[in-house]
Structures are given as structure tokens and as C-alpha cells.
PDB file of C-alpha atoms in Angstrom:
ATOM      1  CA  ASN A   1     -49.569   5.214   6.305  1.00 65.00           C
ATOM      2  CA  ALA A   2     -48.442   5.716   9.900  1.00 81.00           C
ATOM      3  CA  GLY A   3     -46.282   2.434  10.041  1.00 95.00           C
ATOM      4  CA  VAL A   4     -45.363   1.570  13.794  1.00 97.00           C
ATOM      5  CA  THR A   5     -46.825   4.074  16.545  1.00 97.00           C
ATOM      6  CA  GLN A   6     -45.670   4.004  20.086  1.00 98.00           C
ATOM      7  CA  THR A   7     -47.125   5.810  22.812  1.00 97.00           C
ATOM      8  CA  PRO A   8     -46.118   7.641  25.002  1.00 97.00           C
ATOM      9  CA  LYS A   9     -42.924   9.176  23.635  1.00 96.00           C
ATOM     10  CA  PHE A  10     -41.636  10.210  26.959  1.00 97.00           C
ATOM     11  CA  GLN A  11     -42.395   9.068  30.604  1.00 97.00           C
ATOM     12  CA  VAL A  12     -40.948   9.557  34.012  1.00 98.00           C
ATOM     13  CA  LEU A  13     -41.919   6.860  36.680  1.00 97.00           C
ATOM     14  CA  LYS A  14     -41.167   6.518  40.365  1.00 98.00           C
ATOM     15  CA  THR A  15     -39.583   3.253  41.558  1.00 98.00           C
ATOM     16  CA  GLY A  16     -42.300   0.713  42.062  1.00 97.00           C
ATOM     17  CA  GLN A  17     -44.896   2.320  39.710  1.00 98.00           C
ATOM     18  CA  SER A  18     -46.411   0.321  36.802  1.00 97.00           C
ATOM     19  CA  MET A  19     -46.978   1.340  33.307  1.00 97.00           C
ATOM     20  CA  THR A  20     -47.749   0.047  29.973  1.00 98.00           C
ATOM     21  CA  LEU A  21     -46.164   0.867  26.643  1.00 98.00           C
ATOM     22  CA  GLN A  22     -48.402   0.864  23.616  1.00 98.00           C
ATOM     23  CA  CYS A  23     -47.274  -0.267  20.139  1.00 98.00           C
ATOM     24  CA  ALA A  24     -49.591  -0.377  17.143  1.00 98.00           C
ATOM     25  CA  GLN A  25     -48.678  -1.045  13.434  1.00 97.00           C
ATOM     26  CA  ASP A  26     -50.895  -0.685  10.368  1.00 96.00           C
ATOM     27  CA  MET A  27     -49.033  -2.765   7.901  1.00 95.00           C
ATOM     28  CA  ASN A  28     -50.567  -6.038   8.566  1.00 94.00           C
ATOM     29  CA  HIS A  29     -47.334  -7.454   9.769  1.00 94.00           C
ATOM     30  CA  ASN A  30     -47.380 -10.845  11.586  1.00 93.00           C
ATOM     31  CA  SER A  31     -44.241 -10.487  13.770  1.00 94.00           C
ATOM     32  CA  MET A  32     -43.650  -7.762  16.437  1.00 96.00           C
ATOM     33  CA  TYR A  33     -40.843  -6.933  18.757  1.00 97.00           C
ATOM     34  CA  TRP A  34     -39.825  -4.968  21.810  1.00 98.00           C
ATOM     35  CA  TYR A  35     -36.224  -3.792  22.162  1.00 97.00           C
ATOM     36  CA  ARG A  36     -34.579  -1.650  24.681  1.00 97.00           C
ATOM     37  CA  GLN A  37     -31.555   0.488  23.686  1.00 96.00           C
ATOM     38  CA  ASP A  38     -28.950   1.547  26.318  1.00 93.00           C
ATOM     39  CA  PRO A  39     -25.593   3.385  25.656  1.00 87.00           C
ATOM     40  CA  GLY A  40     -22.963   0.999  24.460  1.00 83.00           C
ATOM     41  CA  MET A  41     -25.242  -1.939  24.599  1.00 85.00           C
ATOM     42  CA  GLY A  42     -26.910  -1.726  21.185  1.00 89.00           C
ATOM     43  CA  LEU A  43     -30.421  -3.136  20.811  1.00 94.00           C
ATOM     44  CA  ARG A  44     -31.452  -5.985  23.279  1.00 95.00           C
ATOM     45  CA  LEU A  45     -34.514  -7.977  22.620  1.00 96.00           C
ATOM     46  CA  ILE A  46     -36.937  -8.014  25.404  1.00 98.00           C
ATOM     47  CA  TYR A  47     -39.871 -10.108  23.955  1.00 98.00           C
ATOM     48  CA  TYR A  48     -41.224 -10.916  20.608  1.00 96.00           C
ATOM     49  CA  SER A  49     -44.317 -12.279  19.001  1.00 95.00           C
ATOM     50  CA  ALA A  50     -43.974 -14.320  15.947  1.00 91.00           C
ATOM     51  CA  SER A  51     -47.680 -14.235  15.118  1.00 90.00           C
ATOM     52  CA  GLU A  52     -50.963 -13.258  16.704  1.00 90.00           C
ATOM     53  CA  GLY A  53     -51.525 -15.212  19.689  1.00 90.00           C
ATOM     54  CA  THR A  54     -47.944 -16.111  20.475  1.00 93.00           C
ATOM     55  CA  THR A  55     -45.328 -14.370  22.542  1.00 96.00           C
ATOM     56  CA  ASP A  56     -41.810 -15.370  23.490  1.00 96.00           C
ATOM     57  CA  LYS A  57     -38.943 -14.248  25.643  1.00 97.00           C
ATOM     58  CA  GLY A  58     -36.020 -12.525  24.218  1.00 95.00           C
ATOM     59  CA  GLU A  59     -32.662 -11.678  25.480  1.00 94.00           C
ATOM     60  CA  VAL A  60     -33.670  -9.628  28.561  1.00 97.00           C
ATOM     61  CA  PRO A  61     -37.251 -10.353  29.658  1.00 98.00           C
ATOM     62  CA  ASN A  62     -36.965  -9.984  33.395  1.00 97.00           C
ATOM     63  CA  GLY A  63     -39.168  -7.353  34.902  1.00 97.00           C
ATOM     64  CA  TYR A  64     -41.435  -7.151  31.782  1.00 98.00           C
ATOM     65  CA  ASN A  65     -44.681  -8.689  30.349  1.00 97.00           C
ATOM     66  CA  VAL A  66     -46.176  -8.438  27.087  1.00 98.00           C
ATOM     67  CA  SER A  67     -49.569  -8.907  25.395  1.00 97.00           C
ATOM     68  CA  ARG A  68     -50.264  -9.413  21.756  1.00 96.00           C
ATOM     69  CA  LEU A  69     -53.951  -7.884  21.802  1.00 88.00           C
ATOM     70  CA  ASN A  70     -54.584  -8.431  18.295  1.00 95.00           C
ATOM     71  CA  LYS A  71     -52.581  -8.448  15.019  1.00 95.00           C
ATOM     72  CA  ARG A  72     -52.001  -4.774  15.293  1.00 97.00           C
ATOM     73  CA  GLU A  73     -51.046  -4.225  18.764  1.00 97.00           C
ATOM     74  CA  PHE A  74     -48.336  -5.422  21.091  1.00 98.00           C
ATOM     75  CA  SER A  75     -48.133  -3.838  24.571  1.00 98.00           C
ATOM     76  CA  LEU A  76     -45.107  -4.100  26.983  1.00 98.00           C
ATOM     77  CA  ARG A  77     -45.890  -3.773  30.665  1.00 98.00           C
ATOM     78  CA  LEU A  78     -43.537  -2.883  33.654  1.00 97.00           C
ATOM     79  CA  GLU A  79     -45.233  -4.104  36.750  1.00 94.00           C
ATOM     80  CA  SER A  80     -42.848  -2.640  39.318  1.00 97.00           C
ATOM     81  CA  ALA A  81     -40.394  -0.140  37.602  1.00 97.00           C
ATOM     82  CA  ALA A  82     -36.789  -0.105  38.684  1.00 98.00           C
ATOM     83  CA  PRO A  83     -33.934   2.366  37.914  1.00 97.00           C
ATOM     84  CA  SER A  84     -32.357  -0.313  35.894  1.00 97.00           C
ATOM     85  CA  GLN A  85     -35.181  -0.087  33.444  1.00 98.00           C
ATOM     86  CA  THR A  86     -34.464   3.568  32.489  1.00 98.00           C
ATOM     87  CA  SER A  87     -33.857   3.142  28.789  1.00 97.00           C
ATOM     88  CA  VAL A  88     -35.237   4.077  25.259  1.00 97.00           C
ATOM     89  CA  TYR A  89     -37.647   1.283  24.137  1.00 98.00           C
ATOM     90  CA  PHE A  90     -38.462   0.535  20.520  1.00 97.00           C
ATOM     91  CA  CYS A  91     -41.184  -1.502  19.127  1.00 98.00           C
ATOM     92  CA  ALA A  92     -40.735  -2.980  15.620  1.00 97.00           C
ATOM     93  CA  SER A  93     -42.614  -5.145  13.404  1.00 96.00           C
ATOM     94  CA  ARG A  94     -42.102  -7.278  10.103  1.00 94.00           C
ATOM     95  CA  PRO A  95     -43.816  -9.614   7.856  1.00 89.00           C
ATOM     96  CA  SER A  96     -42.819 -13.083   9.291  1.00 73.00           C
ATOM     97  CA  THR A  97     -42.550 -14.711   5.843  1.00 67.00           C
ATOM     98  CA  GLY A  98     -38.988 -14.623   4.237  1.00 73.00           C
ATOM     99  CA  SER A  99     -35.788 -13.651   5.363  1.00 75.00           C
ATOM    100  CA  ASN A 100     -35.420 -10.715   2.909  1.00 84.00           C
ATOM    101  CA  THR A 101     -38.050  -8.478   4.575  1.00 89.00           C
ATOM    102  CA  GLU A 102     -36.796  -5.747   7.019  1.00 93.00           C
ATOM    103  CA  ALA A 103     -38.095  -4.564  10.229  1.00 95.00           C
ATOM    104  CA  PHE A 104     -39.891  -1.366  10.839  1.00 96.00           C
ATOM    105  CA  PHE A 105     -39.404   0.713  13.946  1.00 97.00           C
ATOM    106  CA  GLY A 106     -41.318   3.059  16.000  1.00 97.00           C
ATOM    107  CA  GLN A 107     -39.945   6.501  17.222  1.00 96.00           C
ATOM    108  CA  GLY A 108     -39.180   5.021  20.573  1.00 97.00           C
ATOM    109  CA  THR A 109     -40.368   5.768  24.212  1.00 97.00           C
ATOM    110  CA  ARG A 110     -37.852   7.394  26.480  1.00 97.00           C
ATOM    111  CA  LEU A 111     -38.443   5.999  29.947  1.00 98.00           C
ATOM    112  CA  THR A 112     -36.673   7.409  33.184  1.00 98.00           C
ATOM    113  CA  VAL A 113     -37.323   5.602  36.341  1.00 98.00           C
ATOM    114  CA  VAL A 114     -36.393   7.693  39.482  1.00 97.00           C
TER     115      VAL A 114
ATOM    116  CA  GLY B   1     -26.125 -19.096  16.485  1.00 85.00           C
ATOM    117  CA  ASN B   2     -26.172 -15.908  14.476  1.00 90.00           C
ATOM    118  CA  SER B   3     -23.993 -12.893  15.251  1.00 94.00           C
ATOM    119  CA  VAL B   4     -23.024  -9.536  13.762  1.00 96.00           C
ATOM    120  CA  THR B   5     -19.899  -7.788  14.452  1.00 96.00           C
ATOM    121  CA  GLN B   6     -19.328  -3.976  13.746  1.00 95.00           C
ATOM    122  CA  MET B   7     -16.385  -1.744  14.281  1.00 89.00           C
ATOM    123  CA  GLU B   8     -16.633   0.371  17.255  1.00 85.00           C
ATOM    124  CA  GLY B   9     -17.163   4.041  17.079  1.00 88.00           C
ATOM    125  CA  PRO B  10     -17.430   6.659  17.198  1.00 95.00           C
ATOM    126  CA  VAL B  11     -16.075   7.243  13.586  1.00 97.00           C
ATOM    127  CA  THR B  12     -15.388  10.907  13.229  1.00 97.00           C
ATOM    128  CA  LEU B  13     -14.885  12.507   9.583  1.00 98.00           C
ATOM    129  CA  SER B  14     -14.705  15.730   7.849  1.00 97.00           C
ATOM    130  CA  GLU B  15     -17.395  16.514   5.378  1.00 98.00           C
ATOM    131  CA  GLU B  16     -16.754  15.097   1.932  1.00 97.00           C
ATOM    132  CA  ALA B  17     -14.249  12.344   3.398  1.00 98.00           C
ATOM    133  CA  PHE B  18     -14.772   8.589   2.460  1.00 98.00           C
ATOM    134  CA  LEU B  19     -16.603   6.363   4.735  1.00 98.00           C
ATOM    135  CA  THR B  20     -16.180   2.789   5.529  1.00 98.00           C
ATOM    136  CA  ILE B  21     -17.952   0.884   8.404  1.00 98.00           C
ATOM    137  CA  ASN B  22     -17.044  -2.786   8.728  1.00 97.00           C
ATOM    138  CA  CYS B  23     -19.426  -5.309   9.345  1.00 98.00           C
ATOM    139  CA  THR B  24     -18.995  -9.231   9.496  1.00 97.00           C
ATOM    140  CA  TYR B  25     -21.301 -11.856  10.349  1.00 96.00           C
ATOM    141  CA  THR B  26     -21.819 -15.491  11.485  1.00 95.00           C
ATOM    142  CA  ALA B  27     -25.009 -17.276  10.280  1.00 92.00           C
ATOM    143  CA  THR B  28     -26.396 -20.529   9.242  1.00 82.00           C
ATOM    144  CA  GLY B  29     -27.615 -20.935   5.829  1.00 81.00           C
ATOM    145  CA  TYR B  30     -28.047 -17.896   3.538  1.00 86.00           C
ATOM    146  CA  PRO B  31     -29.184 -14.855   5.467  1.00 93.00           C
ATOM    147  CA  SER B  32     -30.320 -11.540   4.078  1.00 94.00           C
ATOM    148  CA  LEU B  33     -28.150  -8.515   5.108  1.00 96.00           C
ATOM    149  CA  PHE B  34     -29.345  -4.948   6.128  1.00 97.00           C
ATOM    150  CA  TRP B  35     -27.853  -1.630   7.193  1.00 98.00           C
ATOM    151  CA  TYR B  36     -30.270   0.440   9.145  1.00 98.00           C
ATOM    152  CA  VAL B  37     -29.574   4.247  10.168  1.00 98.00           C
ATOM    153  CA  GLN B  38     -30.725   5.813  13.454  1.00 97.00           C
ATOM    154  CA  TYR B  39     -30.857   9.748  13.454  1.00 96.00           C
ATOM    155  CA  PRO B  40     -30.722  11.460  16.815  1.00 93.00           C
ATOM    156  CA  GLY B  41     -34.053  11.046  18.709  1.00 92.00           C
ATOM    157  CA  GLU B  42     -35.556   8.659  16.091  1.00 94.00           C
ATOM    158  CA  GLY B  43     -36.098   4.960  15.567  1.00 95.00           C
ATOM    159  CA  LEU B  44     -34.071   2.884  13.211  1.00 97.00           C
ATOM    160  CA  GLN B  45     -34.988   2.859   9.516  1.00 97.00           C
ATOM    161  CA  LEU B  46     -33.704   0.700   6.736  1.00 97.00           C
ATOM    162  CA  LEU B  47     -30.746   2.201   4.707  1.00 98.00           C
ATOM    163  CA  LEU B  48     -30.143  -0.696   2.348  1.00 98.00           C
ATOM    164  CA  LYS B  49     -30.254  -4.345   1.986  1.00 97.00           C
ATOM    165  CA  ALA B  50     -28.815  -7.318   0.042  1.00 97.00           C
ATOM    166  CA  THR B  51     -30.477 -10.634  -0.090  1.00 94.00           C
ATOM    167  CA  LYS B  52     -28.020 -13.051  -1.883  1.00 92.00           C
ATOM    168  CA  ALA B  53     -24.212 -13.306  -2.322  1.00 93.00           C
ATOM    169  CA  ASP B  54     -22.718 -10.771  -4.463  1.00 95.00           C
ATOM    170  CA  ASP B  55     -25.838  -8.482  -4.465  1.00 97.00           C
ATOM    171  CA  LYS B  56     -25.003  -4.729  -3.801  1.00 98.00           C
ATOM    172  CA  GLY B  57     -27.399  -2.630  -1.920  1.00 97.00           C
ATOM    173  CA  SER B  58     -27.426   1.070  -2.477  1.00 98.00           C
ATOM    174  CA  ASN B  59     -29.299   4.182  -1.266  1.00 98.00           C
ATOM    175  CA  LYS B  60     -28.656   7.954  -0.502  1.00 96.00           C
ATOM    176  CA  GLY B  61     -24.981   7.351  -1.962  1.00 97.00           C
ATOM    177  CA  PHE B  62     -24.256   4.615   0.587  1.00 98.00           C
ATOM    178  CA  GLU B  63     -23.297   1.054  -0.686  1.00 98.00           C
ATOM    179  CA  ALA B  64     -22.694  -2.407   0.768  1.00 98.00           C
ATOM    180  CA  THR B  65     -21.815  -5.588  -1.122  1.00 98.00           C
ATOM    181  CA  TYR B  66     -22.686  -9.078   0.253  1.00 97.00           C
ATOM    182  CA  ARG B  67     -19.469 -11.008   0.310  1.00 96.00           C
ATOM    183  CA  LYS B  68     -20.248 -14.490   1.230  1.00 94.00           C
ATOM    184  CA  GLU B  69     -16.523 -15.661   0.893  1.00 94.00           C
ATOM    185  CA  THR B  70     -15.516 -13.144   3.673  1.00 96.00           C
ATOM    186  CA  THR B  71     -18.799 -13.229   5.514  1.00 96.00           C
ATOM    187  CA  SER B  72     -18.891  -9.275   5.299  1.00 97.00           C
ATOM    188  CA  PHE B  73     -21.174  -6.492   4.305  1.00 98.00           C
ATOM    189  CA  HIS B  74     -19.103  -3.305   4.720  1.00 98.00           C
ATOM    190  CA  LEU B  75     -20.989   0.030   4.437  1.00 98.00           C
ATOM    191  CA  GLU B  76     -19.255   2.647   2.200  1.00 98.00           C
ATOM    192  CA  LYS B  77     -20.012   6.234   1.080  1.00 98.00           C
ATOM    193  CA  GLY B  78     -17.657   8.247  -1.228  1.00 97.00           C
ATOM    194  CA  SER B  79     -18.443  11.743   0.304  1.00 97.00           C
ATOM    195  CA  VAL B  80     -20.034  12.161   3.646  1.00 98.00           C
ATOM    196  CA  GLN B  81     -22.231  15.139   4.776  1.00 97.00           C
ATOM    197  CA  VAL B  82     -22.914  16.561   8.101  1.00 97.00           C
ATOM    198  CA  SER B  83     -26.486  15.372   7.604  1.00 97.00           C
ATOM    199  CA  ASP B  84     -25.076  11.646   7.647  1.00 98.00           C
ATOM    200  CA  SER B  85     -24.222  11.916  11.219  1.00 97.00           C
ATOM    201  CA  ALA B  86     -26.109   9.007  12.956  1.00 97.00           C
ATOM    202  CA  VAL B  87     -25.794   5.599  14.312  1.00 96.00           C
ATOM    203  CA  TYR B  88     -25.495   2.703  11.790  1.00 97.00           C
ATOM    204  CA  PHE B  89     -26.599  -0.782  12.488  1.00 97.00           C
ATOM    205  CA  CYS B  90     -25.629  -3.905  10.450  1.00 97.00           C
ATOM    206  CA  ALA B  91     -28.160  -6.731  10.786  1.00 96.00           C
ATOM    207  CA  LEU B  92     -29.045 -10.076   9.349  1.00 94.00           C
ATOM    208  CA  MET B  93     -31.971 -12.229   8.928  1.00 92.00           C
ATOM    209  CA  SER B  94     -31.940 -16.082   8.577  1.00 88.00           C
ATOM    210  CA  GLY B  95     -34.574 -17.944   6.758  1.00 79.00           C
ATOM    211  CA  GLY B  96     -36.725 -19.929   9.174  1.00 76.00           C
ATOM    212  CA  SER B  97     -36.023 -17.424  12.098  1.00 81.00           C
ATOM    213  CA  TYR B  98     -38.354 -14.725  13.363  1.00 83.00           C
ATOM    214  CA  ILE B  99     -35.566 -12.776  15.148  1.00 90.00           C
ATOM    215  CA  PRO B 100     -33.458 -10.284  13.322  1.00 92.00           C
ATOM    216  CA  THR B 101     -29.803 -10.123  14.711  1.00 93.00           C
ATOM    217  CA  PHE B 102     -28.271  -6.628  15.080  1.00 95.00           C
ATOM    218  CA  GLY B 103     -24.828  -5.422  15.554  1.00 95.00           C
ATOM    219  CA  ARG B 104     -24.157  -2.966  18.428  1.00 94.00           C
ATOM    220  CA  GLY B 105     -24.213   0.034  16.086  1.00 96.00           C
ATOM    221  CA  THR B 106     -21.396   2.531  15.017  1.00 96.00           C
ATOM    222  CA  SER B 107     -21.811   6.185  15.770  1.00 96.00           C
ATOM    223  CA  LEU B 108     -20.682   8.446  12.750  1.00 97.00           C
ATOM    224  CA  ILE B 109     -20.000  12.113  13.475  1.00 97.00           C
ATOM    225  CA  VAL B 110     -19.245  14.291  10.524  1.00 98.00           C
ATOM    226  CA  HIS B 111     -17.707  17.775  10.916  1.00 97.00           C
ATOM    227  CA  PRO B 112     -18.179  20.668   8.630  1.00 95.00           C
TER     228      PRO B 112
END
């Protein structure tokens, strides 16, 4: 049981380049999330998908787009990368029913924009 | 809205010392409460949880009790090890919401 899988694990981009971060979960979860983690800032929600077919903005959506391709996959796209997007990105998923269920996280993508 | 406040770190302890990391929350209704741990270079993973008032969550020697009267969920461990060095996140989940609320995380450093 792989859980939440993110690819790639590391990436270096030049300013202005585009890329897509991939995330897939095999737990049949309805809800999926993208966070960024920066020193001293904790986790900040970029976008989330409450269920297949829906996506919504989180706290810091500017400069990002997402696609909920199917129930398993939720991708994050940077159209024109900026140095301010250097961060560690985490994908997470959880069953949407009930408040007593925890989130499951991927291992993260460490992105550097130069 | 919902919020979680954790003590700022880093918390630096010697091995076998007693650990407390404070967490207080603001939420509507009756949330579930969680502690996650993040080891260096890894994603967050659930450490323990409690889903109603007075419940105690426990795992790997860590404990936390859901205190509704003080809106707190403090993490404790009687004797820390070097391998406990990590960042700890307190979080809550309200019924009817799709979005977990996380604290900013507290870094724990344990010296031999």
C-alpha cells in the first residue's frame, strides 16, 4: 500500500519555466490537498479538492493551478516559476466523511527556482 | 474561524528529559484533534488523535488529552530519545469542513 506518492522528489527550475507536480493516492480518498512549507511559516494551503470534479483555492493560490484528473490524482502546475515559489510542496489526502479522520501526506517535492 | 496555536520552538532537551509541547485551539462545534510528526526530509505522519472531550490519544510513549474546558491538547512524553527529534504539528478538524487546520509546528531537538 503506497499511500500518497509525489513526483518528482527534487526539482530545480529557472525563473519563468513551467512544471507540474504530480500526486496520486491509492486509498480511495475523496479529498486531496496541496500545501507549501517554508521556514517559520508552517504549512500553507495552496489548493484543495473536496471531491472528484471540484477544486477550490486555499490560503496562497496565486501563481498556481490545479487539476483533479480523477479520484486518485491531483496535480499542481506552476505556469511561470518565480524564486518566491522555492519551497517544499506536500500533497495530502483524507476521506472527506467525518471529522475524526486524519490526513495522509506524501514525502514532499523540494523545489528550487533560480 | 478555526485556529491552532502552538508554542514556538525550538525546544531543546537532553535525552530522558520530560517533554511538553503546548497546543490550544479555537473552533466551532466539537472538533477532532491531532498531533502529527515530521522527521527530517519526510512528510507529516499522524502521531496520535482524540475525537471527543476527555479522550486521551497515545502512541510511541507520547500522550495528549482533549481538554474542552481549556481548549487545549498538549503533547507530553515522559522520557525523550534522540530519535524523537522532529517537528511536531498540532491540528484540528471540524465536522462539516473539508480543510484541516494546522499549527505552525514546534521543532524538538534532543541531545544525547
